[in-house]
Amino acid sequence: MTDQRLGILRRLGGLALAVALLSTGRARAELTAADWPAFRGGGTNLTDAKLPLNWSIRPERNIAWTAELPGRGVSSPIVVGDRVIVTCSAGEPERQLFVLAFDGASGKELWRKEFTAEGNTVINEMTAVAANTPATDGERIFALFSSNDLFVLNLDGQLLWSKNLTAAHEGLGNDFGMASSPVVVDGAVVVQCYGETAGFVAAFDAATGEQRWEQERANQASWTSPFVVSSESDGAQRGIVVQSPKGVELLAATSGEPIWSVQVECDAIASSTPYEDRLYVPTKWLTAVDLNPKNSAGAAPLWDAKLLKPTSASPVLRDGKVYAINRGGVLNCYDLASSQIDWTTRLNGTVWATPLLAPEHLYCFNAKGDALVLDLNGVIVAEINMVEGILASPAVSGNAMFVRSHRHLWKIAE
């Protein structure tokens, strides 16, 4: 095994627009600020919620409820109005695929749906076939798995349509399992699939599953996830940011055609993060790119922060600061104005989950099962033993945080 593959193997594992139900049970199609609709909440992993600064699993303190899961998973939960959606996989090999809904208030399991994987279930032992975080458009849940099986359900768990992406792309996959999460934009679900024998980005009609467009890409494995941005200052054009080891692109949501692209060696796991009018791309270090270059030929890196090297966990940004975790589990706070590191803190282990950034605190989870709460001066104010390792990024709704391990889902709230 090459050093590059071994590095990916060690890091892999950190590897949706949310929905809700009215009290009458009728679906509402509008998203609200309380929803956590996608991986990283849609792309930034920011929250303004008032979350607990400390909690305990044993004995329970500030744990509203705990749900046992029927299988493993490193996908993040999403919050859809009054319920929480999570995916799992089980079996040897992991061909049993689950989508579950829990009542956000009580933790009661509302429904579970089980499917059988049609595609490749080869994965690294640290991760799971349930690696991709689901997404929603306010009416439907889009659950994609590492096997390249896409299941679309309504809010009551009824299967609307499904698609195995391997059928049209023979051999789609890689040695460690797929993990890119879907996004929903303009009535379509968009999937990014970069495997070792096939690579593409495609959009399918959210209601019917009919393919709207597909763009072929180079065959090179990547576990980053796409997200939606407005490609113009007035929001007139919506685009999808996709990232591969060979570069980062902004694709038109309506056609998949590139609006601009930047050819730069990108990280294969940590995803880019938008902040103001720029995109912060994990490369060999951290690279800033203009989200709105004057023309496609003008898209180019603006600068590199060579003091930062985000790997599995994606960077998070707020108030002119970048927070990035490197391969060794070291968290750096970088000031955009001065181009200097303000502070550095060790997180006591490898971190795959993207940290959650609140107005005054950072919530970090390492693979050993430690939750670390830091103030924005880098001081660890609480260290909690979660009992089980955490590889998935958390979700937030109201003043509650939802955290999943391979076997449990917790609601953390005062």
mmCIF file of C-alpha atoms in Angstrom:
data_model
loop_
_atom_site.group_PDB
_atom_site.id
_atom_site.type_symbol
_atom_site.label_atom_id
_atom_site.label_comp_id
_atom_site.label_asym_id
_atom_site.label_seq_id
_atom_site.Cartn_x
_atom_site.Cartn_y
_atom_site.Cartn_z
ATOM 1 C CA MET A 1 0.000 0.000 0.000
ATOM 2 C CA THR A 2 1.392 3.416 -0.934
ATOM 3 C CA ASP A 3 1.971 6.133 1.655
ATOM 4 C CA GLN A 4 -0.796 8.174 0.011
ATOM 5 C CA ARG A 5 -3.299 5.323 0.313
ATOM 6 C CA LEU A 6 -2.238 4.635 3.883
ATOM 7 C CA GLY A 7 -2.725 8.287 4.721
ATOM 8 C CA ILE A 8 -6.206 8.243 3.226
ATOM 9 C CA LEU A 9 -6.997 5.025 5.095
ATOM 10 C CA ARG A 10 -6.066 6.584 8.408
ATOM 11 C CA ARG A 11 -8.019 9.738 7.745
ATOM 12 C CA LEU A 12 -11.146 8.301 6.139
ATOM 13 C CA GLY A 13 -14.185 8.250 8.331
ATOM 14 C CA GLY A 14 -14.724 11.919 8.739
ATOM 15 C CA LEU A 15 -15.768 10.965 6.356
ATOM 16 C CA ALA A 16 -28.786 18.066 4.158
ATOM 17 C CA LEU A 17 -32.330 21.543 2.941
ATOM 18 C CA ALA A 18 -34.375 20.071 5.865
ATOM 19 C CA VAL A 19 -38.034 19.120 6.246
ATOM 20 C CA ALA A 20 -40.733 19.214 8.852
ATOM 21 C CA LEU A 21 -44.284 18.061 9.512
ATOM 22 C CA LEU A 22 -47.150 20.226 10.629
ATOM 23 C CA SER A 23 -49.003 19.143 13.759
ATOM 24 C CA THR A 24 -51.692 17.687 11.518
ATOM 25 C CA GLY A 25 -49.115 15.412 9.853
ATOM 26 C CA ARG A 26 -49.235 17.329 6.583
ATOM 27 C CA ALA A 27 -45.828 18.003 5.059
ATOM 28 C CA ARG A 28 -44.588 21.560 4.791
ATOM 29 C CA ALA A 29 -42.177 22.315 1.985
ATOM 30 C CA GLU A 30 -40.529 25.407 3.463
ATOM 31 C CA LEU A 31 -37.239 25.230 5.315
ATOM 32 C CA THR A 32 -36.672 27.195 8.499
ATOM 33 C CA ALA A 33 -33.709 28.443 10.474
ATOM 34 C CA ALA A 34 -34.342 25.658 12.990
ATOM 35 C CA ASP A 35 -33.679 22.980 10.368
ATOM 36 C CA TRP A 36 -30.265 21.400 9.863
ATOM 37 C CA PRO A 37 -30.685 20.404 6.252
ATOM 38 C CA ALA A 38 -27.476 18.771 5.040
ATOM 39 C CA PHE A 39 -23.899 17.845 5.759
ATOM 40 C CA ARG A 40 -22.372 20.730 7.743
ATOM 41 C CA GLY A 41 -25.839 22.282 7.886
ATOM 42 C CA GLY A 42 -25.518 23.169 4.224
ATOM 43 C CA GLY A 43 -21.821 23.982 4.055
ATOM 44 C CA THR A 44 -20.520 26.023 6.994
ATOM 45 C CA ASN A 45 -21.157 24.151 10.289
ATOM 46 C CA LEU A 46 -22.102 27.412 12.016
ATOM 47 C CA THR A 47 -24.793 27.845 14.644
ATOM 48 C CA ASP A 48 -26.180 30.656 16.805
ATOM 49 C CA ALA A 49 -27.786 28.187 19.215
ATOM 50 C CA LYS A 50 -27.274 28.360 22.973
ATOM 51 C CA LEU A 51 -25.807 24.927 23.586
ATOM 52 C CA PRO A 52 -24.638 23.327 26.833
ATOM 53 C CA LEU A 53 -21.003 23.895 27.670
ATOM 54 C CA ASN A 54 -20.857 20.616 29.571
ATOM 55 C CA TRP A 55 -22.728 17.323 29.717
ATOM 56 C CA SER A 56 -22.215 13.728 30.764
ATOM 57 C CA ILE A 57 -23.116 10.370 29.231
ATOM 58 C CA ARG A 58 -22.615 8.327 32.423
ATOM 59 C CA PRO A 59 -24.302 9.492 34.572
ATOM 60 C CA GLU A 60 -26.573 11.399 32.216
ATOM 61 C CA ARG A 61 -26.495 15.176 32.501
ATOM 62 C CA ASN A 62 -27.806 17.546 29.836
ATOM 63 C CA ILE A 63 -28.705 14.462 27.770
ATOM 64 C CA ALA A 64 -32.340 14.910 26.671
ATOM 65 C CA TRP A 65 -32.468 11.405 25.193
ATOM 66 C CA THR A 66 -30.414 8.561 23.780
ATOM 67 C CA ALA A 67 -31.443 6.277 20.906
ATOM 68 C CA GLU A 68 -29.777 2.973 20.084
ATOM 69 C CA LEU A 69 -29.120 2.483 16.377
ATOM 70 C CA PRO A 70 -29.507 -0.797 14.438
ATOM 71 C CA GLY A 71 -26.193 -0.476 12.650
ATOM 72 C CA ARG A 72 -23.041 1.530 12.178
ATOM 73 C CA GLY A 73 -22.595 4.874 10.499
ATOM 74 C CA VAL A 74 -20.389 7.911 10.098
ATOM 75 C CA SER A 75 -23.046 9.976 8.325
ATOM 76 C CA SER A 76 -24.241 13.048 10.195
ATOM 77 C CA PRO A 77 -27.827 13.336 11.390
ATOM 78 C CA ILE A 78 -30.071 15.956 9.824
ATOM 79 C CA VAL A 79 -32.941 17.738 11.552
ATOM 80 C CA VAL A 80 -36.235 18.010 9.723
ATOM 81 C CA GLY A 81 -38.665 20.126 11.655
ATOM 82 C CA ASP A 82 -39.755 18.039 14.629
ATOM 83 C CA ARG A 83 -37.737 14.979 13.722
ATOM 84 C CA VAL A 84 -34.188 13.780 13.319
ATOM 85 C CA ILE A 85 -33.094 11.588 10.395
ATOM 86 C CA VAL A 86 -30.093 9.270 10.529
ATOM 87 C CA THR A 87 -28.740 6.435 8.367
ATOM 88 C CA CYS A 88 -27.050 3.167 9.394
ATOM 89 C CA SER A 89 -25.656 0.019 7.801
ATOM 90 C CA ALA A 90 -25.301 -3.512 9.156
ATOM 91 C CA GLY A 91 -24.401 -7.078 8.238
ATOM 92 C CA GLU A 92 -21.308 -8.857 6.924
ATOM 93 C CA PRO A 93 -20.718 -7.314 4.471
ATOM 94 C CA GLU A 94 -22.790 -4.238 5.283
ATOM 95 C CA ARG A 95 -25.597 -4.805 2.787
ATOM 96 C CA GLN A 96 -28.416 -3.877 5.214
ATOM 97 C CA LEU A 97 -29.141 -0.172 4.821
ATOM 98 C CA PHE A 98 -31.349 1.777 7.225
ATOM 99 C CA VAL A 99 -33.006 5.188 7.212
ATOM 100 C CA LEU A 100 -34.557 6.112 10.573
ATOM 101 C CA ALA A 101 -36.644 9.007 11.876
ATOM 102 C CA PHE A 102 -36.780 10.003 15.546
ATOM 103 C CA ASP A 103 -39.039 12.506 17.260
ATOM 104 C CA GLY A 104 -36.782 15.411 18.109
ATOM 105 C CA ALA A 105 -38.536 16.185 21.391
ATOM 106 C CA SER A 106 -38.837 12.704 22.896
ATOM 107 C CA GLY A 107 -36.374 10.533 20.995
ATOM 108 C CA LYS A 108 -39.135 8.081 20.091
ATOM 109 C CA GLU A 109 -38.424 6.145 16.915
ATOM 110 C CA LEU A 110 -41.100 7.208 14.414
ATOM 111 C CA TRP A 111 -40.157 4.878 11.582
ATOM 112 C CA ARG A 112 -37.334 2.903 10.067
ATOM 113 C CA LYS A 113 -36.898 1.657 6.532
ATOM 114 C CA GLU A 114 -34.517 -1.123 5.582
ATOM 115 C CA PHE A 115 -33.053 -1.652 2.111
ATOM 116 C CA THR A 116 -30.499 -3.982 0.560
ATOM 117 C CA ALA A 117 -27.388 -2.569 -1.053
ATOM 118 C CA GLU A 118 -27.047 -3.249 -4.781
ATOM 119 C CA GLY A 119 -23.635 -1.671 -5.234
ATOM 120 C CA ASN A 120 -20.157 -2.218 -3.856
ATOM 121 C CA THR A 121 -20.002 -2.382 -0.043
ATOM 122 C CA VAL A 122 -16.207 -2.503 0.278
ATOM 123 C CA ILE A 123 -15.252 -0.077 3.048
ATOM 124 C CA ASN A 124 -12.483 0.673 5.481
ATOM 125 C CA GLU A 125 -13.117 -0.879 8.904
ATOM 126 C CA MET A 126 -13.217 2.531 10.577
ATOM 127 C CA THR A 127 -16.037 3.808 8.420
ATOM 128 C CA ALA A 128 -19.388 2.334 7.273
ATOM 129 C CA VAL A 129 -21.581 1.965 4.198
ATOM 130 C CA ALA A 130 -23.731 4.620 5.912
ATOM 131 C CA ALA A 131 -21.068 7.260 5.318
ATOM 132 C CA ASN A 132 -22.955 9.870 3.256
ATOM 133 C CA THR A 133 -25.096 12.386 5.145
ATOM 134 C CA PRO A 134 -28.690 12.528 3.849
ATOM 135 C CA ALA A 135 -30.342 15.693 2.491
ATOM 136 C CA THR A 136 -33.878 17.012 2.060
ATOM 137 C CA ASP A 137 -35.880 19.567 0.093
ATOM 138 C CA GLY A 138 -38.653 20.013 2.644
ATOM 139 C CA GLU A 139 -40.792 17.273 1.118
ATOM 140 C CA ARG A 140 -38.424 14.373 0.571
ATOM 141 C CA ILE A 141 -35.417 12.740 2.200
ATOM 142 C CA PHE A 142 -32.485 11.810 -0.051
ATOM 143 C CA ALA A 143 -30.399 9.028 1.472
ATOM 144 C CA LEU A 144 -27.228 8.083 -0.397
ATOM 145 C CA PHE A 145 -24.947 5.277 0.763
ATOM 146 C CA SER A 146 -21.359 4.257 0.053
ATOM 147 C CA SER A 147 -22.757 1.481 -2.180
ATOM 148 C CA ASN A 148 -23.978 4.268 -4.512
ATOM 149 C CA ASP A 149 -27.584 3.388 -3.694
ATOM 150 C CA LEU A 150 -29.823 6.464 -3.562
ATOM 151 C CA PHE A 151 -33.204 6.159 -1.821
ATOM 152 C CA VAL A 152 -35.768 8.961 -1.832
ATOM 153 C CA LEU A 153 -38.510 8.882 0.799
ATOM 154 C CA ASN A 154 -41.299 11.177 1.885
ATOM 155 C CA LEU A 155 -41.498 12.482 5.425
ATOM 156 C CA ASP A 156 -43.468 9.440 6.574
ATOM 157 C CA GLY A 157 -40.780 7.065 5.321
ATOM 158 C CA GLN A 158 -42.568 5.936 2.156
ATOM 159 C CA LEU A 159 -40.157 5.102 -0.674
ATOM 160 C CA LEU A 160 -40.794 7.392 -3.657
ATOM 161 C CA TRP A 161 -37.997 6.308 -5.969
ATOM 162 C CA SER A 162 -34.542 4.806 -5.843
ATOM 163 C CA LYS A 163 -31.515 4.541 -8.075
ATOM 164 C CA ASN A 164 -28.289 2.591 -8.014
ATOM 165 C CA LEU A 165 -25.669 4.851 -9.551
ATOM 166 C CA THR A 166 -23.378 1.925 -10.310
ATOM 167 C CA ALA A 167 -25.809 0.661 -12.960
ATOM 168 C CA ALA A 168 -24.737 3.395 -15.378
ATOM 169 C CA HIS A 169 -21.143 3.576 -14.121
ATOM 170 C CA GLU A 170 -19.721 0.083 -13.886
ATOM 171 C CA GLY A 171 -17.167 -0.401 -11.156
ATOM 172 C CA LEU A 172 -17.945 2.915 -9.462
ATOM 173 C CA GLY A 173 -16.179 2.951 -6.117
ATOM 174 C CA ASN A 174 -12.794 2.872 -4.408
ATOM 175 C CA ASP A 175 -10.832 0.807 -1.923
ATOM 176 C CA PHE A 176 -12.160 2.614 1.136
ATOM 177 C CA GLY A 177 -15.828 3.306 0.345
ATOM 178 C CA MET A 178 -17.647 6.333 -1.043
ATOM 179 C CA ALA A 179 -18.708 9.162 1.269
ATOM 180 C CA SER A 180 -19.728 12.322 -0.637
ATOM 181 C CA SER A 181 -23.085 13.641 0.576
ATOM 182 C CA PRO A 182 -25.884 14.831 -1.734
ATOM 183 C CA VAL A 183 -27.279 18.356 -1.916
ATOM 184 C CA VAL A 184 -30.638 19.672 -3.097
ATOM 185 C CA VAL A 185 -30.995 22.735 -5.311
ATOM 186 C CA ASP A 186 -33.752 24.074 -7.577
ATOM 187 C CA GLY A 187 -35.853 20.925 -7.454
ATOM 188 C CA ALA A 188 -32.991 18.518 -8.065
ATOM 189 C CA VAL A 189 -30.756 16.317 -5.949
ATOM 190 C CA VAL A 190 -27.102 16.555 -6.925
ATOM 191 C CA VAL A 191 -24.593 13.772 -6.301
ATOM 192 C CA GLN A 192 -20.825 13.920 -6.637
ATOM 193 C CA CYS A 193 -19.187 10.541 -7.275
ATOM 194 C CA TYR A 194 -15.426 10.397 -7.711
ATOM 195 C CA GLY A 195 -14.221 6.802 -7.858
ATOM 196 C CA GLU A 196 -11.139 5.023 -9.102
ATOM 197 C CA THR A 197 -12.769 3.796 -12.345
ATOM 198 C CA ALA A 198 -15.475 6.416 -12.909
ATOM 199 C CA GLY A 199 -16.093 10.010 -11.934
ATOM 200 C CA PHE A 200 -19.100 12.264 -12.448
ATOM 201 C CA VAL A 201 -21.447 14.857 -10.986
ATOM 202 C CA ALA A 202 -25.144 14.387 -11.768
ATOM 203 C CA ALA A 203 -28.506 15.975 -10.978
ATOM 204 C CA PHE A 204 -31.804 14.094 -10.719
ATOM 205 C CA ASP A 205 -35.296 15.559 -10.554
ATOM 206 C CA ALA A 206 -36.272 15.472 -6.895
ATOM 207 C CA ALA A 207 -39.841 14.357 -7.583
ATOM 208 C CA THR A 208 -39.355 11.811 -10.375
ATOM 209 C CA GLY A 209 -35.713 10.720 -10.298
ATOM 210 C CA GLU A 210 -35.295 11.607 -13.972
ATOM 211 C CA GLN A 211 -31.746 12.660 -14.761
ATOM 212 C CA ARG A 212 -31.444 16.378 -15.558
ATOM 213 C CA TRP A 213 -27.755 16.494 -16.356
ATOM 214 C CA GLU A 214 -24.446 14.738 -15.850
ATOM 215 C CA GLN A 215 -20.868 15.941 -16.106
ATOM 216 C CA GLU A 216 -18.076 13.401 -16.419
ATOM 217 C CA ARG A 217 -14.978 13.903 -14.315
ATOM 218 C CA ALA A 218 -11.573 12.269 -13.975
ATOM 219 C CA ASN A 219 -11.300 8.894 -12.296
ATOM 220 C CA GLN A 220 -9.721 9.796 -8.994
ATOM 221 C CA ALA A 221 -11.142 8.967 -5.572
ATOM 222 C CA SER A 222 -12.463 11.827 -3.451
ATOM 223 C CA TRP A 223 -14.654 11.931 -0.356
ATOM 224 C CA THR A 224 -15.453 15.647 -0.293
ATOM 225 C CA SER A 225 -19.063 16.850 -0.469
ATOM 226 C CA PRO A 226 -20.687 19.454 -2.732
ATOM 227 C CA PHE A 227 -22.684 22.415 -1.447
ATOM 228 C CA VAL A 228 -24.763 25.241 -2.879
ATOM 229 C CA VAL A 229 -23.747 28.904 -3.103
ATOM 230 C CA SER A 230 -24.972 31.997 -4.911
ATOM 231 C CA SER A 231 -22.464 32.706 -7.638
ATOM 232 C CA GLU A 232 -23.405 36.379 -7.928
ATOM 233 C CA SER A 233 -23.677 39.021 -5.218
ATOM 234 C CA ASP A 234 -27.412 39.464 -5.833
ATOM 235 C CA GLY A 235 -27.983 35.708 -5.598
ATOM 236 C CA ALA A 236 -29.317 35.620 -9.148
ATOM 237 C CA GLN A 237 -27.411 32.494 -10.095
ATOM 238 C CA ARG A 238 -27.043 29.471 -7.876
ATOM 239 C CA GLY A 239 -24.066 27.206 -8.216
ATOM 240 C CA ILE A 240 -22.717 23.982 -6.790
ATOM 241 C CA VAL A 241 -19.181 23.802 -5.460
ATOM 242 C CA VAL A 242 -17.514 20.466 -6.220
ATOM 243 C CA GLN A 243 -14.007 19.492 -5.218
ATOM 244 C CA SER A 244 -11.706 16.736 -6.439
ATOM 245 C CA PRO A 245 -8.009 16.042 -5.895
ATOM 246 C CA LYS A 246 -7.338 17.953 -9.142
ATOM 247 C CA GLY A 247 -9.223 21.154 -8.361
ATOM 248 C CA VAL A 248 -12.363 22.951 -7.280
ATOM 249 C CA GLU A 249 -15.228 24.065 -9.541
ATOM 250 C CA LEU A 250 -18.438 26.032 -9.402
ATOM 251 C CA LEU A 251 -21.088 24.367 -11.561
ATOM 252 C CA ALA A 252 -24.332 25.960 -12.750
ATOM 253 C CA ALA A 253 -27.201 24.337 -10.864
ATOM 254 C CA THR A 254 -29.393 24.235 -13.968
ATOM 255 C CA SER A 255 -26.946 22.513 -16.330
ATOM 256 C CA GLY A 256 -23.867 21.365 -14.469
ATOM 257 C CA GLU A 257 -21.711 23.462 -16.790
ATOM 258 C CA PRO A 258 -18.669 25.025 -15.100
ATOM 259 C CA ILE A 259 -19.042 28.683 -14.150
ATOM 260 C CA TRP A 260 -15.392 28.677 -13.165
ATOM 261 C CA SER A 261 -12.741 26.192 -12.155
ATOM 262 C CA VAL A 262 -9.406 26.333 -10.373
ATOM 263 C CA GLN A 263 -6.824 23.656 -11.064
ATOM 264 C CA VAL A 264 -5.030 23.089 -7.776
ATOM 265 C CA GLU A 265 -4.109 19.987 -5.811
ATOM 266 C CA CYS A 266 -6.944 19.629 -3.284
ATOM 267 C CA ASP A 267 -7.407 17.482 -0.218
ATOM 268 C CA ALA A 268 -9.408 14.327 -0.923
ATOM 269 C CA ILE A 269 -11.477 14.378 2.294
ATOM 270 C CA ALA A 270 -11.803 17.851 3.842
ATOM 271 C CA SER A 271 -14.359 19.958 1.941
ATOM 272 C CA SER A 272 -14.104 23.636 1.031
ATOM 273 C CA THR A 273 -15.963 26.225 3.092
ATOM 274 C CA PRO A 274 -17.601 29.448 1.844
ATOM 275 C CA TYR A 275 -17.146 32.661 3.809
ATOM 276 C CA GLU A 276 -18.335 36.055 2.590
ATOM 277 C CA ASP A 277 -17.270 36.320 -1.085
ATOM 278 C CA ARG A 278 -14.544 33.715 -0.959
ATOM 279 C CA LEU A 279 -14.085 29.985 -0.858
ATOM 280 C CA TYR A 280 -11.521 28.464 1.487
ATOM 281 C CA VAL A 281 -10.159 25.303 -0.081
ATOM 282 C CA PRO A 282 -8.148 22.585 1.705
ATOM 283 C CA THR A 283 -5.150 22.035 -0.569
ATOM 284 C CA LYS A 284 -1.624 21.242 0.608
ATOM 285 C CA TRP A 285 -2.502 23.997 3.066
ATOM 286 C CA LEU A 286 -5.490 26.365 2.879
ATOM 287 C CA THR A 287 -6.157 28.315 -0.318
ATOM 288 C CA ALA A 288 -8.544 31.244 -0.808
ATOM 289 C CA VAL A 289 -10.487 31.479 -4.080
ATOM 290 C CA ASP A 290 -12.783 34.279 -5.287
ATOM 291 C CA LEU A 291 -16.352 32.970 -5.495
ATOM 292 C CA ASN A 292 -17.201 35.596 -8.108
ATOM 293 C CA PRO A 293 -14.250 36.092 -10.467
ATOM 294 C CA LYS A 294 -14.809 38.558 -13.296
ATOM 295 C CA ASN A 295 -14.650 35.755 -15.826
ATOM 296 C CA SER A 296 -14.055 32.029 -15.867
ATOM 297 C CA ALA A 297 -10.499 32.477 -17.083
ATOM 298 C CA GLY A 298 -9.840 34.760 -14.125
ATOM 299 C CA ALA A 299 -10.608 32.097 -11.516
ATOM 300 C CA ALA A 300 -7.377 31.489 -9.652
ATOM 301 C CA PRO A 301 -6.085 31.136 -6.098
ATOM 302 C CA LEU A 302 -5.891 34.481 -4.300
ATOM 303 C CA TRP A 303 -3.489 33.379 -1.588
ATOM 304 C CA ASP A 304 -2.327 30.377 0.418
ATOM 305 C CA ALA A 305 -2.214 30.080 4.195
ATOM 306 C CA LYS A 306 0.734 27.706 4.432
ATOM 307 C CA LEU A 307 0.497 27.639 8.227
ATOM 308 C CA LEU A 308 -2.782 25.717 7.962
ATOM 309 C CA LYS A 309 -3.172 22.137 6.745
ATOM 310 C CA PRO A 310 -6.779 20.986 7.254
ATOM 311 C CA THR A 311 -7.221 17.316 6.466
ATOM 312 C CA SER A 312 -10.260 15.177 7.341
ATOM 313 C CA ALA A 313 -12.188 17.884 9.189
ATOM 314 C CA SER A 314 -13.294 20.831 7.043
ATOM 315 C CA PRO A 315 -12.328 24.357 8.123
ATOM 316 C CA VAL A 316 -14.901 26.620 9.780
ATOM 317 C CA LEU A 317 -14.895 30.430 9.633
ATOM 318 C CA ARG A 318 -16.483 33.268 11.585
ATOM 319 C CA ASP A 319 -15.695 36.912 12.390
ATOM 320 C CA GLY A 320 -12.526 36.984 10.322
ATOM 321 C CA LYS A 321 -11.063 33.832 11.851
ATOM 322 C CA VAL A 322 -10.360 30.414 10.341
ATOM 323 C CA TYR A 323 -10.428 27.350 12.578
ATOM 324 C CA ALA A 324 -8.654 24.367 11.015
ATOM 325 C CA ILE A 325 -7.604 20.969 12.388
ATOM 326 C CA ASN A 326 -4.580 19.168 10.978
ATOM 327 C CA ARG A 327 -3.828 15.455 10.718
ATOM 328 C CA GLY A 328 -2.307 15.361 14.185
ATOM 329 C CA GLY A 329 -5.441 16.699 15.854
ATOM 330 C CA VAL A 330 -4.062 20.201 16.351
ATOM 331 C CA LEU A 331 -6.574 23.048 16.101
ATOM 332 C CA ASN A 332 -5.254 26.348 14.764
ATOM 333 C CA CYS A 333 -7.034 29.706 14.843
ATOM 334 C CA TYR A 334 -5.876 31.864 11.927
ATOM 335 C CA ASP A 335 -6.602 35.582 11.637
ATOM 336 C CA LEU A 336 -7.490 36.592 8.074
ATOM 337 C CA ALA A 337 -6.531 40.236 8.580
ATOM 338 C CA SER A 338 -3.014 39.626 9.891
ATOM 339 C CA SER A 339 -2.344 36.293 8.131
ATOM 340 C CA GLN A 340 -1.061 34.940 11.425
ATOM 341 C CA ILE A 341 -2.029 32.120 13.758
ATOM 342 C CA ASP A 342 -3.654 33.525 16.906
ATOM 343 C CA TRP A 343 -3.475 30.321 18.917
ATOM 344 C CA THR A 344 -3.001 26.560 18.757
ATOM 345 C CA THR A 345 -4.655 23.830 20.855
ATOM 346 C CA ARG A 346 -4.164 20.066 20.828
ATOM 347 C CA LEU A 347 -7.412 18.075 20.782
ATOM 348 C CA ASN A 348 -6.021 14.893 22.351
ATOM 349 C CA GLY A 349 -6.513 12.639 19.357
ATOM 350 C CA THR A 350 -7.327 12.344 15.678
ATOM 351 C CA VAL A 351 -10.329 14.409 14.561
ATOM 352 C CA TRP A 352 -12.444 13.493 11.536
ATOM 353 C CA ALA A 353 -15.647 15.345 12.466
ATOM 354 C CA THR A 354 -15.853 18.973 11.347
ATOM 355 C CA PRO A 355 -16.085 21.177 14.457
ATOM 356 C CA LEU A 356 -19.269 23.074 15.243
ATOM 357 C CA LEU A 357 -18.725 26.818 15.575
ATOM 358 C CA ALA A 358 -21.055 28.766 17.894
ATOM 359 C CA PRO A 359 -20.733 32.512 18.607
ATOM 360 C CA GLU A 360 -18.490 32.010 21.624
ATOM 361 C CA HIS A 361 -17.419 28.372 21.559
ATOM 362 C CA LEU A 362 -16.153 25.535 19.380
ATOM 363 C CA TYR A 363 -17.429 21.974 19.774
ATOM 364 C CA CYS A 364 -14.926 19.338 18.674
ATOM 365 C CA PHE A 365 -15.191 15.536 18.725
ATOM 366 C CA ASN A 366 -12.248 13.184 18.351
ATOM 367 C CA ALA A 367 -12.151 9.571 17.228
ATOM 368 C CA LYS A 368 -11.363 8.318 20.743
ATOM 369 C CA GLY A 369 -14.735 9.559 21.976
ATOM 370 C CA ASP A 370 -13.774 12.856 23.585
ATOM 371 C CA ALA A 371 -15.962 15.916 23.135
ATOM 372 C CA LEU A 372 -14.012 19.112 23.696
ATOM 373 C CA VAL A 373 -15.629 22.507 24.182
ATOM 374 C CA LEU A 374 -13.282 25.439 23.636
ATOM 375 C CA ASP A 375 -13.726 29.157 24.001
ATOM 376 C CA LEU A 376 -12.574 31.271 21.080
ATOM 377 C CA ASN A 377 -9.254 31.929 22.783
ATOM 378 C CA GLY A 378 -8.386 28.256 22.434
ATOM 379 C CA VAL A 379 -8.988 27.319 26.078
ATOM 380 C CA ILE A 380 -10.635 23.931 26.646
ATOM 381 C CA VAL A 381 -13.524 24.694 29.016
ATOM 382 C CA ALA A 382 -14.933 21.150 29.088
ATOM 383 C CA GLU A 383 -13.807 17.674 28.081
ATOM 384 C CA ILE A 384 -16.520 15.008 27.986
ATOM 385 C CA ASN A 385 -16.092 11.263 27.573
ATOM 386 C CA MET A 386 -18.692 10.199 24.991
ATOM 387 C CA VAL A 387 -17.860 6.517 25.731
ATOM 388 C CA GLU A 388 -17.821 5.753 21.986
ATOM 389 C CA GLY A 389 -15.696 7.221 19.216
ATOM 390 C CA ILE A 390 -17.261 10.051 17.206
ATOM 391 C CA LEU A 391 -16.500 10.341 13.495
ATOM 392 C CA ALA A 392 -19.618 12.217 12.312
ATOM 393 C CA SER A 393 -20.165 15.967 12.496
ATOM 394 C CA PRO A 394 -23.014 17.084 14.793
ATOM 395 C CA ALA A 395 -26.347 18.646 13.827
ATOM 396 C CA VAL A 396 -28.185 21.462 15.618
ATOM 397 C CA SER A 397 -31.813 22.509 16.014
ATOM 398 C CA GLY A 398 -33.117 25.050 18.486
ATOM 399 C CA ASN A 399 -30.781 24.940 21.453
ATOM 400 C CA ALA A 400 -30.010 21.249 21.068
ATOM 401 C CA MET A 401 -27.150 19.365 19.470
ATOM 402 C CA PHE A 402 -27.525 15.909 17.934
ATOM 403 C CA VAL A 403 -24.455 13.680 17.958
ATOM 404 C CA ARG A 404 -24.136 10.147 16.588
ATOM 405 C CA SER A 405 -21.607 7.378 17.077
ATOM 406 C CA HIS A 406 -21.564 3.995 15.364
ATOM 407 C CA ARG A 407 -24.239 2.750 17.761
ATOM 408 C CA HIS A 408 -26.055 5.664 19.404
ATOM 409 C CA LEU A 409 -27.718 9.000 18.704
ATOM 410 C CA TRP A 410 -27.819 11.590 21.484
ATOM 411 C CA LYS A 411 -29.755 14.816 21.936
ATOM 412 C CA ILE A 412 -27.647 17.154 24.044
ATOM 413 C CA ALA A 413 -29.550 20.068 25.590
ATOM 414 C CA GLU A 414 -30.002 21.834 28.908
#
